[in-house]
Short mmCIF file of C-alpha atoms in Angstrom, two decimals:
data_model
loop_
_atom_site.label_atom_id
_atom_site.label_comp_id
_atom_site.label_asym_id
_atom_site.label_seq_id
_atom_site.Cartn_x
_atom_site.Cartn_y
_atom_site.Cartn_z
CA MET A 1 114.66 123.48 110.05
CA ASP A 2 111.42 125.40 109.36
CA LEU A 3 109.30 123.72 106.68
CA ASN A 4 106.56 126.37 106.80
CA PHE A 5 106.37 128.88 103.97
CA THR A 6 107.06 132.50 104.87
CA ASP A 7 104.67 135.35 104.04
CA GLU A 8 107.00 136.36 101.20
CA GLN A 9 106.95 132.83 99.79
CA LYS A 10 103.15 132.70 100.03
CA ALA A 11 102.97 136.01 98.17
CA PHE A 12 105.29 134.61 95.50
CA ARG A 13 103.01 131.56 95.10
CA ALA A 14 100.04 133.88 94.62
CA GLU A 15 102.01 135.87 92.03
CA VAL A 16 102.88 132.71 90.08
CA ARG A 17 99.29 131.50 90.23
CA SER A 18 97.99 134.84 88.95
CA PHE A 19 100.54 134.85 86.13
CA LEU A 20 99.49 131.37 85.03
CA GLU A 21 95.81 132.32 85.06
CA GLN A 22 96.54 135.28 82.80
CA LYS A 23 99.33 134.08 80.53
CA LEU A 24 99.14 130.28 80.17
CA PRO A 25 97.31 129.63 76.87
CA LYS A 26 94.29 127.39 77.40
CA ARG A 27 95.18 125.51 74.23
CA LEU A 28 98.47 124.44 75.79
CA SER A 29 97.08 123.58 79.22
CA ASP A 30 94.32 121.51 77.59
CA LYS A 31 96.90 119.53 75.63
CA VAL A 32 98.92 118.85 78.77
CA ARG A 33 95.81 117.95 80.80
CA LEU A 34 94.61 115.48 78.18
CA GLY A 35 98.08 114.00 77.66
CA GLN A 36 98.26 115.07 74.02
CA ARG A 37 101.64 115.37 72.37
CA LEU A 38 103.30 118.74 72.42
CA THR A 39 105.05 120.07 69.33
CA LYS A 40 108.27 122.02 69.16
CA ASP A 41 106.21 125.16 68.54
CA ASP A 42 104.22 124.49 71.72
CA TYR A 43 107.36 124.34 73.85
CA GLU A 44 108.86 127.40 72.19
CA GLU A 45 105.64 129.39 72.67
CA TRP A 46 105.62 128.68 76.41
CA HIS A 47 109.35 129.36 76.73
CA ALA A 48 108.88 132.75 75.05
CA ILE A 49 106.03 133.67 77.43
CA LEU A 50 108.16 132.80 80.45
CA ASN A 51 111.24 134.55 79.05
CA GLU A 52 109.27 137.75 78.50
CA ARG A 53 108.34 137.66 82.20
CA GLY A 54 111.94 136.84 83.18
CA TRP A 55 110.93 133.45 84.59
CA LEU A 56 112.30 131.03 82.01
CA ALA A 57 115.57 130.37 83.84
CA GLY A 58 114.55 130.40 87.47
CA ASN A 59 117.76 128.66 88.53
CA TRP A 60 120.07 131.18 86.80
CA PRO A 61 121.46 134.23 88.61
CA LYS A 62 120.16 137.59 87.46
CA GLU A 63 123.51 138.63 85.99
CA HIS A 64 123.08 135.88 83.40
CA GLY A 65 119.48 136.78 82.61
CA GLY A 66 117.80 134.41 85.06
CA ALA A 67 115.22 135.00 87.76
CA GLY A 68 117.70 134.40 90.57
CA TRP A 69 115.22 132.30 92.54
CA ASN A 70 116.33 130.31 95.53
CA ALA A 71 115.50 126.62 95.91
CA VAL A 72 112.19 127.28 97.69
CA GLU A 73 110.97 129.67 95.00
CA ARG A 74 111.87 127.17 92.28
CA HIS A 75 109.96 124.50 94.21
CA ILE A 76 106.88 126.74 94.44
CA PHE A 77 107.07 127.56 90.73
CA GLU A 78 107.26 123.87 89.81
CA GLU A 79 104.28 123.04 92.03
CA GLU A 80 102.11 125.77 90.54
CA THR A 81 103.01 125.17 86.89
CA THR A 82 102.35 121.44 87.10
CA ALA A 83 99.06 122.03 88.93
CA ALA A 84 98.03 124.45 86.14
CA HIS A 85 98.96 121.88 83.44
CA ALA A 86 101.64 124.09 81.93
CA PRO A 87 104.11 122.49 79.51
CA ARG A 88 107.33 121.50 81.21
CA ILE A 89 110.37 123.68 80.62
CA VAL A 90 112.70 121.70 78.37
CA PRO A 91 115.67 121.24 80.72
CA PHE A 92 118.67 120.57 78.51
CA GLY A 93 119.82 124.11 77.82
CA LEU A 94 118.24 125.84 80.81
CA ALA A 95 118.63 123.44 83.74
CA MET A 96 121.65 121.42 82.57
CA LEU A 97 124.02 123.20 80.20
CA GLY A 98 123.39 126.70 81.53
CA PRO A 99 124.67 126.01 85.07
CA VAL A 100 127.71 124.17 83.65
CA LEU A 101 128.64 127.12 81.42
CA GLN A 102 128.12 129.56 84.29
CA LYS A 103 130.50 127.62 86.53
CA PHE A 104 133.07 126.18 84.12
CA GLY A 105 132.65 127.97 80.78
CA SER A 106 134.83 130.79 79.52
CA LYS A 107 133.57 134.38 79.55
CA GLU A 108 133.26 134.22 75.76
CA GLN A 109 131.19 131.04 75.94
CA GLN A 110 128.91 132.54 78.57
CA GLU A 111 128.37 135.75 76.60
CA TYR A 112 127.62 133.85 73.39
CA TRP A 113 125.65 130.77 74.43
CA LEU A 114 123.62 131.86 77.47
CA PRO A 115 121.57 134.59 75.73
CA ARG A 116 120.89 132.20 72.84
CA ILE A 117 119.49 129.62 75.28
CA LEU A 118 117.13 132.19 76.79
CA ASN A 119 116.02 133.64 73.44
CA GLY A 120 115.38 130.24 71.90
CA ASP A 121 118.02 130.70 69.21
CA ASP A 122 119.39 127.25 70.11
CA TRP A 123 117.57 124.08 71.13
CA TRP A 124 119.96 121.86 73.08
CA CYS A 125 119.92 118.14 73.67
CA GLN A 126 122.08 115.93 75.88
CA GLY A 127 124.73 113.61 74.45
CA TYR A 128 125.62 111.39 77.39
CA SER A 129 124.28 107.84 76.99
CA GLU A 130 125.72 105.43 74.45
CA PRO A 131 124.83 101.83 73.55
CA GLY A 132 127.47 100.64 76.03
CA ALA A 133 127.41 103.56 78.47
CA GLY A 134 124.17 104.39 80.25
CA SER A 135 124.26 104.66 84.01
CA ASP A 136 127.98 103.80 83.70
CA LEU A 137 128.89 107.04 81.93
CA ALA A 138 132.61 106.51 82.45
CA SER A 139 132.43 103.90 79.67
CA VAL A 140 131.75 106.44 76.89
CA LYS A 141 133.53 105.53 73.67
CA THR A 142 132.68 108.47 71.39
CA THR A 143 136.08 109.98 70.59
CA ALA A 144 137.25 113.53 69.96
CA VAL A 145 140.76 113.76 68.46
CA ARG A 146 142.46 117.16 68.32
CA ASP A 147 143.35 118.23 64.79
CA GLY A 148 144.70 121.77 64.71
CA ASP A 149 142.01 124.16 65.89
CA HIS A 150 139.29 121.48 65.70
CA TYR A 151 138.28 118.21 67.33
CA VAL A 152 137.27 115.34 65.04
CA VAL A 153 134.37 113.47 66.65
CA ASN A 154 133.38 109.87 65.89
CA GLY A 155 130.89 107.67 67.69
CA GLN A 156 127.26 107.33 68.71
CA LYS A 157 124.89 108.65 71.36
CA THR A 158 121.50 107.15 72.16
CA TRP A 159 118.28 107.92 74.07
CA THR A 160 118.78 111.55 73.06
CA THR A 161 115.52 113.10 74.24
CA LEU A 162 113.92 115.55 71.78
CA GLY A 163 117.05 115.45 69.69
CA GLN A 164 114.89 115.65 66.58
CA HIS A 165 114.17 119.29 67.50
CA ALA A 166 117.71 120.25 68.49
CA ASN A 167 120.32 122.16 66.57
CA MET A 168 122.98 121.79 69.29
CA ILE A 169 124.13 118.92 71.52
CA PHE A 170 126.48 118.93 74.52
CA CYS A 171 128.49 115.72 74.56
CA LEU A 172 130.76 113.70 76.75
CA VAL A 173 133.59 112.57 74.49
CA ARG A 174 136.75 110.58 75.10
CA THR A 175 139.87 112.64 74.50
CA SER A 176 142.33 110.30 76.24
CA LYS A 177 142.60 106.58 76.97
CA GLU A 178 145.30 107.03 79.60
CA GLY A 179 144.63 106.44 83.31
CA LYS A 180 141.19 105.85 84.79
CA PRO A 181 138.23 105.99 82.38
CA GLN A 182 136.87 109.10 84.13
CA GLU A 183 140.12 110.97 83.54
CA GLY A 184 139.94 110.94 79.74
CA ILE A 185 136.53 112.52 79.20
CA SER A 186 135.87 116.03 77.89
CA PHE A 187 132.76 118.20 77.57
CA LEU A 188 132.17 119.39 74.00
CA LEU A 189 129.48 121.52 72.31
CA VAL A 190 128.55 120.21 68.85
CA ASP A 191 126.47 121.82 66.10
CA MET A 192 124.04 119.16 64.89
CA ASN A 193 123.85 120.78 61.47
CA ASP A 194 127.55 120.11 60.82
CA PRO A 195 128.45 117.53 58.16
CA GLY A 196 128.69 114.00 59.56
CA VAL A 197 125.92 114.31 62.19
CA THR A 198 122.97 111.95 61.64
CA VAL A 199 119.84 111.80 63.82
CA ARG A 200 117.71 108.66 63.75
CA PRO A 201 114.43 108.69 65.74
CA ILE A 202 113.54 105.77 68.04
CA VAL A 203 109.81 105.05 68.22
CA LEU A 204 108.97 104.07 71.78
CA ILE A 205 106.36 101.68 73.14
CA ASP A 206 103.85 104.52 73.44
CA GLY A 207 104.11 105.22 69.71
CA GLU A 208 106.03 108.48 69.98
CA ALA A 209 109.54 109.20 68.69
CA GLU A 210 110.62 111.04 71.81
CA VAL A 211 114.23 109.86 71.82
CA ASN A 212 116.87 109.42 69.13
CA GLU A 213 120.16 107.92 68.12
CA VAL A 214 122.80 110.46 67.10
CA PHE A 215 125.78 109.38 64.97
CA PHE A 216 129.03 111.31 64.51
CA ASP A 217 131.15 110.51 61.45
CA ASN A 218 134.33 112.62 61.33
CA VAL A 219 132.48 115.70 62.62
CA ARG A 220 134.79 118.70 62.89
CA VAL A 221 134.08 120.76 66.02
CA PRO A 222 135.88 124.04 66.76
CA ALA A 223 138.26 123.65 69.70
CA GLU A 224 136.70 126.79 71.20
CA ASN A 225 133.60 124.65 71.85
CA LEU A 226 135.46 122.70 74.53
CA VAL A 227 133.99 123.61 77.93
CA GLY A 228 136.62 123.98 80.66
CA GLU A 229 139.76 121.89 80.41
CA GLU A 230 140.42 118.87 78.24
CA ASN A 231 139.99 115.56 80.12
CA LYS A 232 138.08 117.29 82.95
CA GLY A 233 134.63 116.59 81.55
CA TRP A 234 133.80 114.04 84.22
CA THR A 235 133.82 116.79 86.84
CA TYR A 236 131.43 118.88 84.76
CA ALA A 237 129.20 115.87 84.05
CA LYS A 238 128.83 115.11 87.76
CA TYR A 239 127.98 118.75 88.45
CA LEU A 240 125.29 118.64 85.76
CA LEU A 241 123.81 115.37 87.05
CA THR A 242 123.55 116.82 90.56
CA HIS A 243 121.33 119.56 89.14
CA GLU A 244 119.34 116.97 87.17
CA ARG A 245 118.76 114.64 90.11
CA THR A 246 117.87 117.37 92.60
CA ASN A 247 114.62 118.01 90.70
CA ILE A 248 114.04 114.48 89.47
CA ALA A 249 111.69 113.52 92.34
CA GLY A 250 108.94 115.29 90.41
CA VAL A 251 106.75 116.14 93.40
CA GLY A 252 104.73 118.57 91.31
CA PHE A 253 104.13 115.98 88.58
CA ALA A 254 103.14 113.39 91.19
CA ASN A 255 100.69 115.80 92.82
CA ALA A 256 99.13 116.62 89.45
CA GLY A 257 98.92 112.92 88.59
CA LEU A 258 97.28 112.11 91.91
CA ALA A 259 94.71 114.89 91.45
CA ASN A 260 93.93 113.52 87.98
CA LEU A 261 93.60 109.99 89.39
CA LYS A 262 91.12 111.17 92.03
CA ARG A 263 89.10 113.04 89.41
CA ILE A 264 88.91 109.96 87.18
CA ALA A 265 88.04 107.70 90.11
CA SER A 266 85.18 110.04 91.04
CA LEU A 267 83.78 109.80 87.48
CA GLU A 268 84.21 106.07 86.87
CA GLN A 269 81.66 103.69 88.37
CA SER A 270 82.16 100.45 90.30
CA ASN A 271 79.15 98.42 91.42
CA GLY A 272 76.82 101.37 90.96
CA ARG A 273 78.88 103.97 92.82
CA PRO A 274 81.95 106.10 92.15
CA LEU A 275 85.15 104.08 92.03
CA ILE A 276 86.75 106.38 94.58
CA GLU A 277 84.22 105.06 97.13
CA ASP A 278 85.29 101.47 96.58
CA PRO A 279 87.10 100.53 99.83
CA LEU A 280 89.95 98.64 98.16
CA PHE A 281 90.64 101.26 95.49
CA ALA A 282 90.29 104.09 98.01
CA ALA A 283 92.85 102.34 100.22
CA GLN A 284 95.29 102.11 97.29
CA ILE A 285 94.90 105.84 96.60
CA ALA A 286 95.35 106.63 100.29
CA GLU A 287 98.54 104.55 100.44
CA VAL A 288 100.02 106.44 97.50
CA GLU A 289 98.91 109.80 98.89
CA ILE A 290 100.48 109.13 102.30
CA ALA A 291 103.76 108.11 100.66
CA LEU A 292 103.63 111.22 98.47
CA MET A 293 103.08 113.47 101.48
CA ALA A 294 106.07 111.89 103.23
CA MET A 295 108.23 112.34 100.13
CA ALA A 296 107.09 115.95 99.73
CA THR A 297 108.21 116.64 103.30
CA THR A 298 111.60 115.08 102.62
CA ASN A 299 111.81 117.11 99.43
CA LEU A 300 111.09 120.29 101.38
CA ARG A 301 113.90 119.42 103.79
CA VAL A 302 116.30 119.09 100.87
CA VAL A 303 114.95 122.32 99.32
CA SER A 304 115.33 124.13 102.65
CA ALA A 305 118.91 122.88 102.99
CA ALA A 306 119.69 123.95 99.42
CA ALA A 307 118.26 127.40 100.13
CA ALA A 308 120.69 127.60 103.06
CA GLY A 309 123.61 126.84 100.72
CA GLN A 310 124.02 123.13 101.43
CA ALA A 311 124.74 120.86 98.44
CA PRO A 312 122.36 117.91 98.04
CA GLY A 313 123.96 114.56 98.76
CA ALA A 314 122.51 111.06 98.87
CA GLU A 315 119.13 112.64 99.59
CA SER A 316 118.87 113.31 95.86
CA SER A 317 119.17 109.57 95.24
CA MET A 318 116.49 108.83 97.84
CA LEU A 319 114.10 111.31 96.24
CA LYS A 320 114.84 110.00 92.77
CA ILE A 321 113.95 106.45 93.79
CA LYS A 322 110.82 107.27 95.75
CA GLY A 323 109.58 109.93 93.36
CA THR A 324 109.85 107.80 90.24
CA VAL A 325 108.29 104.73 91.88
CA LEU A 326 105.36 106.79 93.16
CA ARG A 327 104.70 108.32 89.75
CA GLN A 328 104.71 104.82 88.23
CA GLU A 329 102.24 103.64 90.88
CA ILE A 330 99.96 106.59 90.11
CA ASN A 331 100.15 105.73 86.39
CA ALA A 332 99.23 102.11 87.14
CA LEU A 333 96.24 103.11 89.29
CA THR A 334 95.07 105.57 86.62
CA LYS A 335 95.17 102.83 84.00
CA GLN A 336 93.26 100.56 86.37
CA ALA A 337 90.69 103.29 87.02
CA VAL A 338 89.72 103.76 83.37
CA GLY A 339 89.20 100.00 83.09
CA PRO A 340 88.53 98.63 79.60
CA TYR A 341 89.12 102.06 78.03
CA ALA A 342 92.83 101.58 78.77
CA MET A 343 93.01 98.62 76.39
CA PRO A 344 92.46 100.27 72.98
CA PHE A 345 95.62 102.31 72.45
CA VAL A 346 94.93 104.78 69.63
CA SER A 347 98.19 106.64 69.17
CA GLU A 348 96.73 109.06 66.61
CA ALA A 349 94.21 110.35 69.17
CA LEU A 350 97.09 111.92 71.09
CA GLU A 351 97.85 114.26 68.19
CA ALA A 352 95.98 117.55 68.57
CA GLY A 353 93.82 118.22 65.54
CA SER A 354 93.69 114.57 64.51
CA ASN A 355 90.37 113.37 63.12
CA VAL A 356 90.88 110.10 65.02
CA GLY A 357 89.06 110.36 68.34
CA PRO A 358 89.66 108.45 71.57
CA VAL A 359 87.81 105.30 72.53
CA GLY A 360 85.83 106.27 75.60
CA PRO A 361 86.13 109.51 77.59
CA ASP A 362 88.91 111.96 76.72
CA TYR A 363 90.59 111.49 80.11
CA ALA A 364 91.17 107.81 79.32
CA MET A 365 93.17 108.18 76.12
CA SER A 366 96.50 109.03 77.79
CA ALA A 367 96.31 106.47 80.63
CA THR A 368 98.08 103.66 78.79
CA PRO A 369 100.64 105.86 76.93
CA HIS A 370 101.66 107.50 80.22
CA TYR A 371 101.88 104.14 81.95
CA LEU A 372 104.08 102.76 79.17
CA ASN A 373 106.27 105.83 78.70
CA ASN A 374 106.90 106.42 82.38
CA ARG A 375 108.53 103.04 82.86
CA LYS A 376 111.59 105.09 81.90
CA LEU A 377 111.42 107.15 85.10
CA SER A 378 113.26 104.57 87.18
CA ILE A 379 115.99 104.25 84.53
CA TYR A 380 116.98 107.71 83.29
CA GLY A 381 119.04 110.14 85.31
CA GLY A 382 120.89 107.18 86.79
CA SER A 383 118.84 104.01 87.27
CA ASN A 384 117.25 103.34 90.65
CA GLU A 385 119.63 100.42 91.14
CA VAL A 386 122.57 102.81 90.77
CA GLN A 387 120.91 105.25 93.18
CA LYS A 388 120.61 102.48 95.78
CA THR A 389 124.33 101.81 95.43
CA ILE A 390 125.01 105.51 96.02
CA ILE A 391 122.89 105.42 99.17
CA ALA A 392 124.62 102.25 100.37
CA LYS A 393 128.03 103.88 100.00
CA ALA A 394 127.24 107.40 101.17
CA ILE A 395 124.89 106.71 104.08
CA LEU A 396 125.32 103.08 105.10
CA GLU A 397 129.08 103.11 104.32
CA LEU A 398 128.87 99.66 102.75
#
């Protein structure tokens, strides 16, 4: 397995870097660099710029309007965009629903929904987790009962990320209680503007309403919005989660976070010299950096295998665990580096244009919010405990 980049891949990296230098608005990169909150308009602006270039859906084949990149090219694009402090691509329509529709959706669904995802006509969110069904998705209780040419949906979803911006939600719903729990689940597309849908924001510990509760009260959904076959949704859900977990290591985000940590440590002082020269703190940074380099190599192995047509297995679980823990360690060291400036948490300072300024240097204002918010990394996408069980079964055969 060759982990060196080819000349063509190096040229592609240079092309991406040049594009970012020319097209990434400084206003957006500054907001990302400072950890300020991005608005719906910010995300949509960046999506439109990428879509105009044909790079919004790098994982989609060209026949569906995507870039048709292989796994290595997608890896390079992620590395460069995070290093340039570009807004993340909101994944729900592009990285999650899109591949499901391309593999399991009808021709009519593909022709209708896929262009709308690319053009920004629809903002999708994910309706998987429920109060009693998180990592154990087979326990979903939201029901969809067939009534003529509609399904009547009742129930609740929770932790719905950016659901306050969405007009559409793809949901796992229970259409049968017969047999194993996994056998009675279906995959349904629901218009959030339909009567009976209620969205209630959840304000998190960092002060932002990033996630939501979504309630369904006798919501009538056209039967044509069923993806694939009834009671086969578990298969589609697993396919989607494989795509989600393949990229969940977040090597690019970890690299950007480490670079930011080093920059802060070079500016902050400890005993009359830069903090980065403190032997103990320097050793902690080195330990994280070595672990990150090892994980990046493992990630490249998985990417190389994916480029050769191999499906990711338990390696995705390994990367999810290591990647999320490393990002949390980087957040903790960053908070430690800014010292007392991490204590005053001024939520309003994270809003661009606010007349409430940060306490201390601008690079310090997002240290605590990022530390608090990213505790979620080891929980979402299948908690790290669940990932360890997957590894134990798939590799250790326990």
